[in-house]
Amino acid sequence: MRIPASPTFSRLLTERPTSADMLRTLGDRSVSRASRRSRFVTVAAIVATSIMVQVVRSPAELAAAVTPTAVAAGTQPAPNIVLIVTDDQRIGTLNALPAVRRLLGRQGTRFTHAIASNPLCCPSRATILTGRYSHGTGVYANWGAAGGWPAFDGSGAESSTIATALDDAGYETGLFGKYMNRYPEAPSGYVPPGWDRWFVFAEENGAYYDYATFDNVRGVRQHGSAPEDYSTDVIRRRATSFIRNTPSSTPFFAMITPYAPHDPATAAPRHEGTFADEPVAIGPGVSEDVSDKPSYIRRQKRSDPARTVERTRDQLETLSAVDDLVRQLAHVLRSSERLGETLIIFTSDNGMLNGEHRWRTKVVPYEESIRVPLLIRFDGRVLADVVRGTLAANVDIAPTIADYAGVLLPDAEGRSLRSILDGSSTQVRNAVLLEHLRFRGLPVPTYCGIRTRRFMYTRYANGERELYDLAVDPNQLTDRSMSPSYRRERRSLEERLRQLCDPAPPGFSFP
């Protein structure tokens, strides 16, 4: 049984917050929710005059889509929003999620090149919430001076998120699952700005069994190892209850963040062994020659293919409970006649390597680390059964939500994907910035990189470089950074990287 190390949360385990504590942690609620809902109509009307709002009822109407007068007048109901963020879900795992494919993929749009700009839990979650890169959130890592919740809070970015924007507009907001590393260091009973309902792991990271949760209504609870304590299922029950109990007249924002498929991947009892006989393909990266890779990769031991297969199967089994979660969410939304009024986004904070390039975690600028699933459904407003190969990024998620909800998101660096989702354009960006700050426990040097549709180019703080032509080398087996035939591409990418990587991560500078 793991107990939070922080004294503030250790006290919470034995003391239920008082009513006064709850009022303080919920923030300033002097403005009534009814008043904030009325302000939403005004804000939505203002935003609608400055952006094109296209409502599409079928793919055939895409070319003729126009700004509806109802939205311009601020009378169209605000959409409900469900954002599901898994933990360390690598690209290529959607085949294990039939409900996600059927309910979101076939009924929405799937991106095949969605990128996590800083492929690590806390930096990515800060980016998802704010629409800003790490240099804009102050969160570069999970630990250290620029890591975890203290960095997010200390930079001020936590006070200006998609949650605060929606909450100010009258949304009922709730987060269910994992928040950030080092959240236990927050003051007793702390709820970040913008959240009305708060049910999160009250621990350093999260777990499948034997974990504590903090609920701003019920206080702290220690969960055990019984089947009903399986964390993905507990999160599902709390999230669906939140949706059921939100009045139909009030728009809601539910951010659902299960621990799966994070290591050590532990399946729910009903899913144990379900992938035991499933064939697992071993990519060429598991056995590659790494002599042209950076020094931190060359120092790693070769991966065991059998362990790669075992770990992959374990991860897939944990995702089966996430698939159940999505299926139940769709059922609740449909039964309450809100499915058609809800924008649903499914993604992950980062990917994960299972032995490719001799690496067995994340943070590196390789495809298995930076590419994540991204599926978006919004009936009548997002193209159905469409696969997009255009670039998208975690920095684009909050701006996309803000666009559909008609709220303002100050200082966002990402771009709304709405024009891609409704078919009015095929691209909103041609590059994504990659950032990483070296931290204790991992030897990956600080770096800045750029991912375009064809290339991945990275500069490390120690002077090493990598360049991959993904059109001919999708597995990133051959570094082209020293190749004379790629001199022009390298110079172009270097110039663009200098523009994007500004400000650079602490300790990084271009020569």
PDB file of C-alpha atoms in Angstrom, residues 52-321:
ATOM      1  CA  MET A  52     -15.725  31.231 -38.760  1.00  0.00           C
ATOM      2  CA  VAL A  53     -18.047  28.740 -37.059  1.00  0.00           C
ATOM      3  CA  GLN A  54     -19.089  25.956 -39.389  1.00  0.00           C
ATOM      4  CA  VAL A  55     -21.806  23.475 -38.513  1.00  0.00           C
ATOM      5  CA  VAL A  56     -21.876  20.496 -40.855  1.00  0.00           C
ATOM      6  CA  ARG A  57     -24.746  18.044 -40.812  1.00  0.00           C
ATOM      7  CA  SER A  58     -23.349  15.610 -43.372  1.00  0.00           C
ATOM      8  CA  PRO A  59     -20.157  15.260 -45.427  1.00  0.00           C
ATOM      9  CA  ALA A  60     -22.070  16.337 -48.548  1.00  0.00           C
ATOM     10  CA  GLU A  61     -22.701  19.738 -47.006  1.00  0.00           C
ATOM     11  CA  LEU A  62     -19.039  20.456 -46.215  1.00  0.00           C
ATOM     12  CA  ALA A  63     -18.316  22.591 -49.240  1.00  0.00           C
ATOM     13  CA  ALA A  64     -21.397  24.722 -48.638  1.00  0.00           C
ATOM     14  CA  ALA A  65     -20.995  25.098 -44.877  1.00  0.00           C
ATOM     15  CA  VAL A  66     -21.620  28.668 -43.666  1.00  0.00           C
ATOM     16  CA  THR A  67     -21.664  30.525 -40.379  1.00  0.00           C
ATOM     17  CA  PRO A  68     -25.057  29.756 -38.820  1.00  0.00           C
ATOM     18  CA  THR A  69     -27.068  32.733 -37.654  1.00  0.00           C
ATOM     19  CA  ALA A  70     -27.975  30.842 -34.499  1.00  0.00           C
ATOM     20  CA  VAL A  71     -24.352  30.687 -33.415  1.00  0.00           C
ATOM     21  CA  ALA A  72     -23.718  34.278 -34.464  1.00  0.00           C
ATOM     22  CA  ALA A  73     -26.630  35.293 -32.286  1.00  0.00           C
ATOM     23  CA  GLY A  74     -25.263  33.265 -29.399  1.00  0.00           C
ATOM     24  CA  THR A  75     -28.339  31.060 -29.192  1.00  0.00           C
ATOM     25  CA  GLN A  76     -26.908  27.670 -30.148  1.00  0.00           C
ATOM     26  CA  PRO A  77     -26.351  25.514 -27.051  1.00  0.00           C
ATOM     27  CA  ALA A  78     -22.765  25.303 -25.883  1.00  0.00           C
ATOM     28  CA  PRO A  79     -21.304  21.877 -26.691  1.00  0.00           C
ATOM     29  CA  ASN A  80     -20.470  19.442 -23.943  1.00  0.00           C
ATOM     30  CA  ILE A  81     -16.834  18.345 -24.004  1.00  0.00           C
ATOM     31  CA  VAL A  82     -15.233  15.043 -23.025  1.00  0.00           C
ATOM     32  CA  LEU A  83     -11.430  14.852 -23.152  1.00  0.00           C
ATOM     33  CA  ILE A  84      -9.882  11.429 -22.525  1.00  0.00           C
ATOM     34  CA  VAL A  85      -6.107  11.327 -22.002  1.00  0.00           C
ATOM     35  CA  THR A  86      -4.474   7.945 -21.477  1.00  0.00           C
ATOM     36  CA  ASP A  87      -1.028   7.561 -19.919  1.00  0.00           C
ATOM     37  CA  ASP A  88       1.911   6.397 -22.077  1.00  0.00           C
ATOM     38  CA  GLN A  89      -0.208   4.917 -24.874  1.00  0.00           C
ATOM     39  CA  ARG A  90       2.049   4.163 -27.815  1.00  0.00           C
ATOM     40  CA  ILE A  91       0.982   4.555 -31.410  1.00  0.00           C
ATOM     41  CA  GLY A  92      -0.371   1.401 -33.053  1.00  0.00           C
ATOM     42  CA  THR A  93      -2.465   0.203 -30.111  1.00  0.00           C
ATOM     43  CA  LEU A  94      -5.902   1.169 -31.418  1.00  0.00           C
ATOM     44  CA  ASN A  95      -6.487  -2.329 -32.784  1.00  0.00           C
ATOM     45  CA  ALA A  96      -6.921  -3.402 -29.160  1.00  0.00           C
ATOM     46  CA  LEU A  97      -9.708  -0.839 -28.663  1.00  0.00           C
ATOM     47  CA  PRO A  98     -12.766  -1.884 -30.699  1.00  0.00           C
ATOM     48  CA  ALA A  99     -15.144   0.532 -28.943  1.00  0.00           C
ATOM     49  CA  VAL A 100     -12.794   3.470 -29.488  1.00  0.00           C
ATOM     50  CA  ARG A 101     -12.450   2.581 -33.173  1.00  0.00           C
ATOM     51  CA  ARG A 102     -16.194   2.108 -33.642  1.00  0.00           C
ATOM     52  CA  LEU A 103     -17.542   4.973 -31.534  1.00  0.00           C
ATOM     53  CA  LEU A 104     -14.855   7.571 -32.201  1.00  0.00           C
ATOM     54  CA  GLY A 105     -12.949   6.472 -35.284  1.00  0.00           C
ATOM     55  CA  ARG A 106     -15.888   5.514 -37.501  1.00  0.00           C
ATOM     56  CA  GLN A 107     -18.029   8.317 -36.126  1.00  0.00           C
ATOM     57  CA  GLY A 108     -15.260  10.906 -36.178  1.00  0.00           C
ATOM     58  CA  THR A 109     -11.806  11.799 -37.483  1.00  0.00           C
ATOM     59  CA  ARG A 110      -8.573  10.011 -36.629  1.00  0.00           C
ATOM     60  CA  PHE A 111      -5.152  11.658 -36.935  1.00  0.00           C
ATOM     61  CA  THR A 112      -2.231   9.389 -37.784  1.00  0.00           C
ATOM     62  CA  HIS A 113       0.460  12.003 -37.115  1.00  0.00           C
ATOM     63  CA  ALA A 114      -0.496  13.566 -33.794  1.00  0.00           C
ATOM     64  CA  ILE A 115       2.618  14.643 -31.895  1.00  0.00           C
ATOM     65  CA  ALA A 116       3.387  15.114 -28.204  1.00  0.00           C
ATOM     66  CA  SER A 117       5.762  18.071 -28.256  1.00  0.00           C
ATOM     67  CA  ASN A 118       7.466  17.156 -24.987  1.00  0.00           C
ATOM     68  CA  PRO A 119       6.842  13.390 -24.644  1.00  0.00           C
ATOM     69  CA  LEU A 120       6.604  13.117 -20.875  1.00  0.00           C
ATOM     70  CA  CYS A 121       3.597  13.089 -18.530  1.00  0.00           C
ATOM     71  CA  CYS A 122       3.626  16.497 -16.813  1.00  0.00           C
ATOM     72  CA  PRO A 123       4.929  18.635 -19.671  1.00  0.00           C
ATOM     73  CA  SER A 124       2.419  17.126 -22.063  1.00  0.00           C
ATOM     74  CA  ARG A 125      -0.514  17.494 -19.675  1.00  0.00           C
ATOM     75  CA  ALA A 126       0.385  21.132 -19.062  1.00  0.00           C
ATOM     76  CA  THR A 127       0.468  21.645 -22.828  1.00  0.00           C
ATOM     77  CA  ILE A 128      -2.866  19.868 -23.322  1.00  0.00           C
ATOM     78  CA  LEU A 129      -4.496  22.080 -20.692  1.00  0.00           C
ATOM     79  CA  THR A 130      -3.080  25.387 -21.918  1.00  0.00           C
ATOM     80  CA  GLY A 131      -2.308  25.091 -25.617  1.00  0.00           C
ATOM     81  CA  ARG A 132       1.257  26.216 -24.876  1.00  0.00           C
ATOM     82  CA  TYR A 133       4.591  24.530 -25.380  1.00  0.00           C
ATOM     83  CA  SER A 134       6.807  23.790 -22.366  1.00  0.00           C
ATOM     84  CA  HIS A 135       8.558  27.143 -22.731  1.00  0.00           C
ATOM     85  CA  GLY A 136       5.123  28.722 -22.244  1.00  0.00           C
ATOM     86  CA  THR A 137       3.970  26.612 -19.294  1.00  0.00           C
ATOM     87  CA  GLY A 138       7.276  26.403 -17.422  1.00  0.00           C
ATOM     88  CA  VAL A 139       6.844  22.615 -17.159  1.00  0.00           C
ATOM     89  CA  TYR A 140       9.699  20.729 -18.806  1.00  0.00           C
ATOM     90  CA  ALA A 141       9.863  17.608 -16.645  1.00  0.00           C
ATOM     91  CA  ASN A 142       8.166  15.603 -13.897  1.00  0.00           C
ATOM     92  CA  TRP A 143      10.654  16.560 -11.213  1.00  0.00           C
ATOM     93  CA  GLY A 144      13.174  19.271 -10.416  1.00  0.00           C
ATOM     94  CA  ALA A 145      12.842  23.024 -10.526  1.00  0.00           C
ATOM     95  CA  ALA A 146      11.001  22.910 -13.875  1.00  0.00           C
ATOM     96  CA  GLY A 147       9.023  19.782 -13.121  1.00  0.00           C
ATOM     97  CA  GLY A 148       5.552  18.706 -12.109  1.00  0.00           C
ATOM     98  CA  TRP A 149       2.786  20.587 -10.358  1.00  0.00           C
ATOM     99  CA  PRO A 150       5.037  23.145  -8.564  1.00  0.00           C
ATOM    100  CA  ALA A 151       6.389  24.352 -11.913  1.00  0.00           C
ATOM    101  CA  PHE A 152       2.897  24.560 -13.423  1.00  0.00           C
ATOM    102  CA  ASP A 153       1.570  26.487 -10.452  1.00  0.00           C
ATOM    103  CA  GLY A 154       4.680  28.642 -10.067  1.00  0.00           C
ATOM    104  CA  SER A 155       4.680  29.792 -13.682  1.00  0.00           C
ATOM    105  CA  GLY A 156       1.090  31.002 -13.401  1.00  0.00           C
ATOM    106  CA  ALA A 157       0.038  28.768 -16.312  1.00  0.00           C
ATOM    107  CA  GLU A 158      -2.239  26.708 -14.057  1.00  0.00           C
ATOM    108  CA  SER A 159      -4.446  29.785 -13.606  1.00  0.00           C
ATOM    109  CA  SER A 160      -5.059  30.151 -17.345  1.00  0.00           C
ATOM    110  CA  THR A 161      -6.158  26.817 -18.805  1.00  0.00           C
ATOM    111  CA  ILE A 162      -8.989  25.526 -20.940  1.00  0.00           C
ATOM    112  CA  ALA A 163     -10.673  24.565 -17.639  1.00  0.00           C
ATOM    113  CA  THR A 164     -10.621  28.137 -16.310  1.00  0.00           C
ATOM    114  CA  ALA A 165     -11.872  29.476 -19.647  1.00  0.00           C
ATOM    115  CA  LEU A 166     -14.779  27.033 -19.742  1.00  0.00           C
ATOM    116  CA  ASP A 167     -15.569  27.425 -16.044  1.00  0.00           C
ATOM    117  CA  ASP A 168     -15.730  31.206 -16.402  1.00  0.00           C
ATOM    118  CA  ALA A 169     -18.104  30.697 -19.322  1.00  0.00           C
ATOM    119  CA  GLY A 170     -20.544  28.722 -17.207  1.00  0.00           C
ATOM    120  CA  TYR A 171     -19.403  25.155 -17.815  1.00  0.00           C
ATOM    121  CA  GLU A 172     -19.544  22.557 -15.070  1.00  0.00           C
ATOM    122  CA  THR A 173     -16.001  21.197 -15.082  1.00  0.00           C
ATOM    123  CA  GLY A 174     -14.534  18.005 -13.698  1.00  0.00           C
ATOM    124  CA  LEU A 175     -11.225  16.134 -13.806  1.00  0.00           C
ATOM    125  CA  PHE A 176     -11.172  12.412 -13.054  1.00  0.00           C
ATOM    126  CA  GLY A 177      -7.933  10.443 -12.754  1.00  0.00           C
ATOM    127  CA  LYS A 178      -4.309  11.496 -12.946  1.00  0.00           C
ATOM    128  CA  TYR A 179      -3.316  15.148 -12.721  1.00  0.00           C
ATOM    129  CA  MET A 180       0.431  15.717 -12.366  1.00  0.00           C
ATOM    130  CA  ASN A 181       3.485  14.421 -10.593  1.00  0.00           C
ATOM    131  CA  ARG A 182       4.230  16.293  -7.356  1.00  0.00           C
ATOM    132  CA  TYR A 183       0.587  17.269  -6.923  1.00  0.00           C
ATOM    133  CA  PRO A 184       0.797  15.839  -3.363  1.00  0.00           C
ATOM    134  CA  GLU A 185       3.059  18.809  -2.555  1.00  0.00           C
ATOM    135  CA  ALA A 186       0.077  21.126  -2.998  1.00  0.00           C
ATOM    136  CA  PRO A 187      -1.604  22.628   0.092  1.00  0.00           C
ATOM    137  CA  SER A 188      -4.081  20.440   1.897  1.00  0.00           C
ATOM    138  CA  GLY A 189      -7.292  20.022  -0.107  1.00  0.00           C
ATOM    139  CA  TYR A 190      -5.981  22.077  -3.010  1.00  0.00           C
ATOM    140  CA  VAL A 191      -8.102  22.186  -6.185  1.00  0.00           C
ATOM    141  CA  PRO A 192      -6.561  24.032  -9.152  1.00  0.00           C
ATOM    142  CA  PRO A 193      -8.419  27.007 -10.628  1.00  0.00           C
ATOM    143  CA  GLY A 194     -11.249  26.204 -13.001  1.00  0.00           C
ATOM    144  CA  TRP A 195     -12.335  22.830 -11.642  1.00  0.00           C
ATOM    145  CA  ASP A 196     -15.728  22.313  -9.987  1.00  0.00           C
ATOM    146  CA  ARG A 197     -15.462  18.551  -9.533  1.00  0.00           C
ATOM    147  CA  TRP A 198     -12.062  17.142  -8.658  1.00  0.00           C
ATOM    148  CA  PHE A 199     -11.362  13.414  -8.300  1.00  0.00           C
ATOM    149  CA  VAL A 200      -7.657  12.627  -8.694  1.00  0.00           C
ATOM    150  CA  PHE A 201      -4.889  10.339  -7.531  1.00  0.00           C
ATOM    151  CA  ALA A 202      -3.603  11.796  -4.282  1.00  0.00           C
ATOM    152  CA  GLU A 203      -0.205  10.289  -4.889  1.00  0.00           C
ATOM    153  CA  GLU A 204       2.985  11.030  -6.767  1.00  0.00           C
ATOM    154  CA  ASN A 205       1.837   9.287  -9.923  1.00  0.00           C
ATOM    155  CA  GLY A 206      -1.060   6.829  -9.937  1.00  0.00           C
ATOM    156  CA  ALA A 207      -1.739   3.103  -9.745  1.00  0.00           C
ATOM    157  CA  TYR A 208      -4.137   0.353 -10.710  1.00  0.00           C
ATOM    158  CA  TYR A 209      -4.600  -0.947  -7.134  1.00  0.00           C
ATOM    159  CA  ASP A 210      -3.698   0.184  -3.612  1.00  0.00           C
ATOM    160  CA  TYR A 211      -3.821   3.934  -4.177  1.00  0.00           C
ATOM    161  CA  ALA A 212      -5.340   7.011  -2.552  1.00  0.00           C
ATOM    162  CA  THR A 213      -7.684   9.469  -4.243  1.00  0.00           C
ATOM    163  CA  PHE A 214      -8.681  12.993  -3.314  1.00  0.00           C
ATOM    164  CA  ASP A 215     -12.254  14.044  -4.013  1.00  0.00           C
ATOM    165  CA  ASN A 216     -13.252  17.652  -3.335  1.00  0.00           C
ATOM    166  CA  VAL A 217     -16.692  16.447  -2.277  1.00  0.00           C
ATOM    167  CA  ARG A 218     -15.915  13.263  -0.352  1.00  0.00           C
ATOM    168  CA  GLY A 219     -12.350  13.904   0.786  1.00  0.00           C
ATOM    169  CA  VAL A 220      -9.542  11.331   0.633  1.00  0.00           C
ATOM    170  CA  ARG A 221     -10.099   7.625   0.298  1.00  0.00           C
ATOM    171  CA  GLN A 222      -7.680   4.715   0.277  1.00  0.00           C
ATOM    172  CA  HIS A 223      -8.501   2.101  -2.354  1.00  0.00           C
ATOM    173  CA  GLY A 224      -7.453  -1.513  -1.985  1.00  0.00           C
ATOM    174  CA  SER A 225      -6.853  -4.491  -4.235  1.00  0.00           C
ATOM    175  CA  ALA A 226     -10.379  -5.801  -4.781  1.00  0.00           C
ATOM    176  CA  PRO A 227     -11.661  -5.986  -8.378  1.00  0.00           C
ATOM    177  CA  GLU A 228     -13.955  -3.015  -7.745  1.00  0.00           C
ATOM    178  CA  ASP A 229     -10.892  -0.932  -6.775  1.00  0.00           C
ATOM    179  CA  TYR A 230      -9.356  -1.182 -10.243  1.00  0.00           C
ATOM    180  CA  SER A 231      -8.581   2.461 -10.911  1.00  0.00           C
ATOM    181  CA  THR A 232      -9.786   2.717 -14.518  1.00  0.00           C
ATOM    182  CA  ASP A 233     -13.186   1.415 -13.442  1.00  0.00           C
ATOM    183  CA  VAL A 234     -13.332   3.723 -10.424  1.00  0.00           C
ATOM    184  CA  ILE A 235     -12.524   6.699 -12.659  1.00  0.00           C
ATOM    185  CA  ARG A 236     -15.173   5.577 -15.152  1.00  0.00           C
ATOM    186  CA  ARG A 237     -17.857   5.415 -12.444  1.00  0.00           C
ATOM    187  CA  ARG A 238     -17.020   8.869 -11.103  1.00  0.00           C
ATOM    188  CA  ALA A 239     -16.882  10.464 -14.552  1.00  0.00           C
ATOM    189  CA  THR A 240     -20.161   8.970 -15.749  1.00  0.00           C
ATOM    190  CA  SER A 241     -21.825  10.004 -12.498  1.00  0.00           C
ATOM    191  CA  PHE A 242     -20.637  13.551 -13.075  1.00  0.00           C
ATOM    192  CA  ILE A 243     -22.161  13.547 -16.560  1.00  0.00           C
ATOM    193  CA  ARG A 244     -25.455  12.054 -15.359  1.00  0.00           C
ATOM    194  CA  ASN A 245     -25.763  14.567 -12.539  1.00  0.00           C
ATOM    195  CA  THR A 246     -24.981  17.667 -14.584  1.00  0.00           C
ATOM    196  CA  PRO A 247     -28.304  19.315 -15.540  1.00  0.00           C
ATOM    197  CA  SER A 248     -29.061  19.168 -19.243  1.00  0.00           C
ATOM    198  CA  SER A 249     -29.262  22.965 -19.243  1.00  0.00           C
ATOM    199  CA  THR A 250     -25.617  23.238 -18.142  1.00  0.00           C
ATOM    200  CA  PRO A 251     -22.733  22.430 -20.515  1.00  0.00           C
ATOM    201  CA  PHE A 252     -20.036  20.252 -18.990  1.00  0.00           C
ATOM    202  CA  PHE A 253     -16.340  19.641 -19.518  1.00  0.00           C
ATOM    203  CA  ALA A 254     -15.136  16.229 -18.316  1.00  0.00           C
ATOM    204  CA  MET A 255     -11.416  15.501 -18.520  1.00  0.00           C
ATOM    205  CA  ILE A 256     -10.863  11.790 -17.908  1.00  0.00           C
ATOM    206  CA  THR A 257      -7.290  10.623 -17.344  1.00  0.00           C
ATOM    207  CA  PRO A 258      -6.866   6.923 -16.506  1.00  0.00           C
ATOM    208  CA  TYR A 259      -3.514   5.483 -15.478  1.00  0.00           C
ATOM    209  CA  ALA A 260      -3.504   2.892 -18.269  1.00  0.00           C
ATOM    210  CA  PRO A 261      -1.361   1.689 -19.947  1.00  0.00           C
ATOM    211  CA  HIS A 262       1.403   3.065 -17.680  1.00  0.00           C
ATOM    212  CA  ASP A 263       3.932   0.598 -16.245  1.00  0.00           C
ATOM    213  CA  PRO A 264       3.677  -1.668 -14.415  1.00  0.00           C
ATOM    214  CA  ALA A 265       0.772  -2.485 -16.738  1.00  0.00           C
ATOM    215  CA  THR A 266      -1.782  -4.419 -14.695  1.00  0.00           C
ATOM    216  CA  ALA A 267      -4.994  -5.569 -16.320  1.00  0.00           C
ATOM    217  CA  ALA A 268      -8.411  -5.679 -14.715  1.00  0.00           C
ATOM    218  CA  PRO A 269      -9.248  -9.269 -13.659  1.00  0.00           C
ATOM    219  CA  ARG A 270     -11.759  -9.641 -16.491  1.00  0.00           C
ATOM    220  CA  HIS A 271      -9.076  -8.824 -19.060  1.00  0.00           C
ATOM    221  CA  GLU A 272      -6.147 -10.837 -17.726  1.00  0.00           C
ATOM    222  CA  GLY A 273      -4.703 -13.057 -20.430  1.00  0.00           C
ATOM    223  CA  THR A 274      -6.965 -11.765 -23.194  1.00  0.00           C
ATOM    224  CA  PHE A 275      -3.957 -10.949 -25.391  1.00  0.00           C
ATOM    225  CA  ALA A 276      -1.834 -13.928 -24.344  1.00  0.00           C
ATOM    226  CA  ASP A 277      -2.119 -15.544 -27.755  1.00  0.00           C
ATOM    227  CA  GLU A 278      -2.185 -12.323 -29.747  1.00  0.00           C
ATOM    228  CA  PRO A 279       0.716 -12.069 -32.212  1.00  0.00           C
ATOM    229  CA  VAL A 280       2.952  -9.071 -31.549  1.00  0.00           C
ATOM    230  CA  ALA A 281       5.075  -7.760 -34.394  1.00  0.00           C
ATOM    231  CA  ILE A 282       8.652  -6.891 -33.479  1.00  0.00           C
ATOM    232  CA  GLY A 283       9.798  -3.851 -35.433  1.00  0.00           C
ATOM    233  CA  PRO A 284      13.287  -3.567 -36.920  1.00  0.00           C
ATOM    234  CA  GLY A 285      14.156  -0.914 -34.343  1.00  0.00           C
ATOM    235  CA  VAL A 286      14.390  -3.559 -31.597  1.00  0.00           C
ATOM    236  CA  SER A 287      17.413  -5.210 -33.181  1.00  0.00           C
ATOM    237  CA  GLU A 288      18.937  -2.297 -35.097  1.00  0.00           C
ATOM    238  CA  ASP A 289      22.563  -1.274 -35.281  1.00  0.00           C
ATOM    239  CA  VAL A 290      22.715   1.906 -33.146  1.00  0.00           C
ATOM    240  CA  SER A 291      26.249   2.934 -34.086  1.00  0.00           C
ATOM    241  CA  ASP A 292      24.936   6.138 -35.715  1.00  0.00           C
ATOM    242  CA  LYS A 293      22.689   7.026 -32.781  1.00  0.00           C
ATOM    243  CA  PRO A 294      23.565   9.578 -30.052  1.00  0.00           C
ATOM    244  CA  SER A 295      25.925   8.464 -27.311  1.00  0.00           C
ATOM    245  CA  TYR A 296      23.167   7.995 -24.700  1.00  0.00           C
ATOM    246  CA  ILE A 297      21.519   5.420 -26.997  1.00  0.00           C
ATOM    247  CA  ARG A 298      24.770   3.636 -27.828  1.00  0.00           C
ATOM    248  CA  ARG A 299      25.333   3.033 -24.125  1.00  0.00           C
ATOM    249  CA  GLN A 300      22.063   1.097 -23.762  1.00  0.00           C
ATOM    250  CA  LYS A 301      21.887  -2.687 -23.772  1.00  0.00           C
ATOM    251  CA  ARG A 302      20.122  -4.508 -26.579  1.00  0.00           C
ATOM    252  CA  SER A 303      16.478  -5.227 -25.798  1.00  0.00           C
ATOM    253  CA  ASP A 304      15.080  -8.716 -25.289  1.00  0.00           C
ATOM    254  CA  PRO A 305      12.439  -9.380 -27.977  1.00  0.00           C
ATOM    255  CA  ALA A 306      10.532 -11.707 -25.642  1.00  0.00           C
ATOM    256  CA  ARG A 307      10.255  -8.933 -23.067  1.00  0.00           C
ATOM    257  CA  THR A 308       9.050  -6.574 -25.780  1.00  0.00           C
ATOM    258  CA  VAL A 309       6.221  -8.976 -26.631  1.00  0.00           C
ATOM    259  CA  GLU A 310       5.274  -9.507 -22.979  1.00  0.00           C
ATOM    260  CA  ARG A 311       5.253  -5.812 -22.172  1.00  0.00           C
ATOM    261  CA  THR A 312       3.186  -4.980 -25.241  1.00  0.00           C
ATOM    262  CA  ARG A 313       0.553  -7.576 -24.343  1.00  0.00           C
ATOM    263  CA  ASP A 314       0.379  -6.269 -20.767  1.00  0.00           C
ATOM    264  CA  GLN A 315      -0.218  -2.739 -22.042  1.00  0.00           C
ATOM    265  CA  LEU A 316      -2.957  -3.882 -24.408  1.00  0.00           C
ATOM    266  CA  GLU A 317      -4.745  -5.694 -21.590  1.00  0.00           C
ATOM    267  CA  THR A 318      -4.847  -2.542 -19.451  1.00  0.00           C
ATOM    268  CA  LEU A 319      -6.284  -0.620 -22.401  1.00  0.00           C
ATOM    269  CA  SER A 320      -9.244  -2.996 -22.558  1.00  0.00           C
ATOM    270  CA  ALA A 321     -10.663  -1.291 -19.451  1.00  0.00           C
TER     271      ALA A 321
END
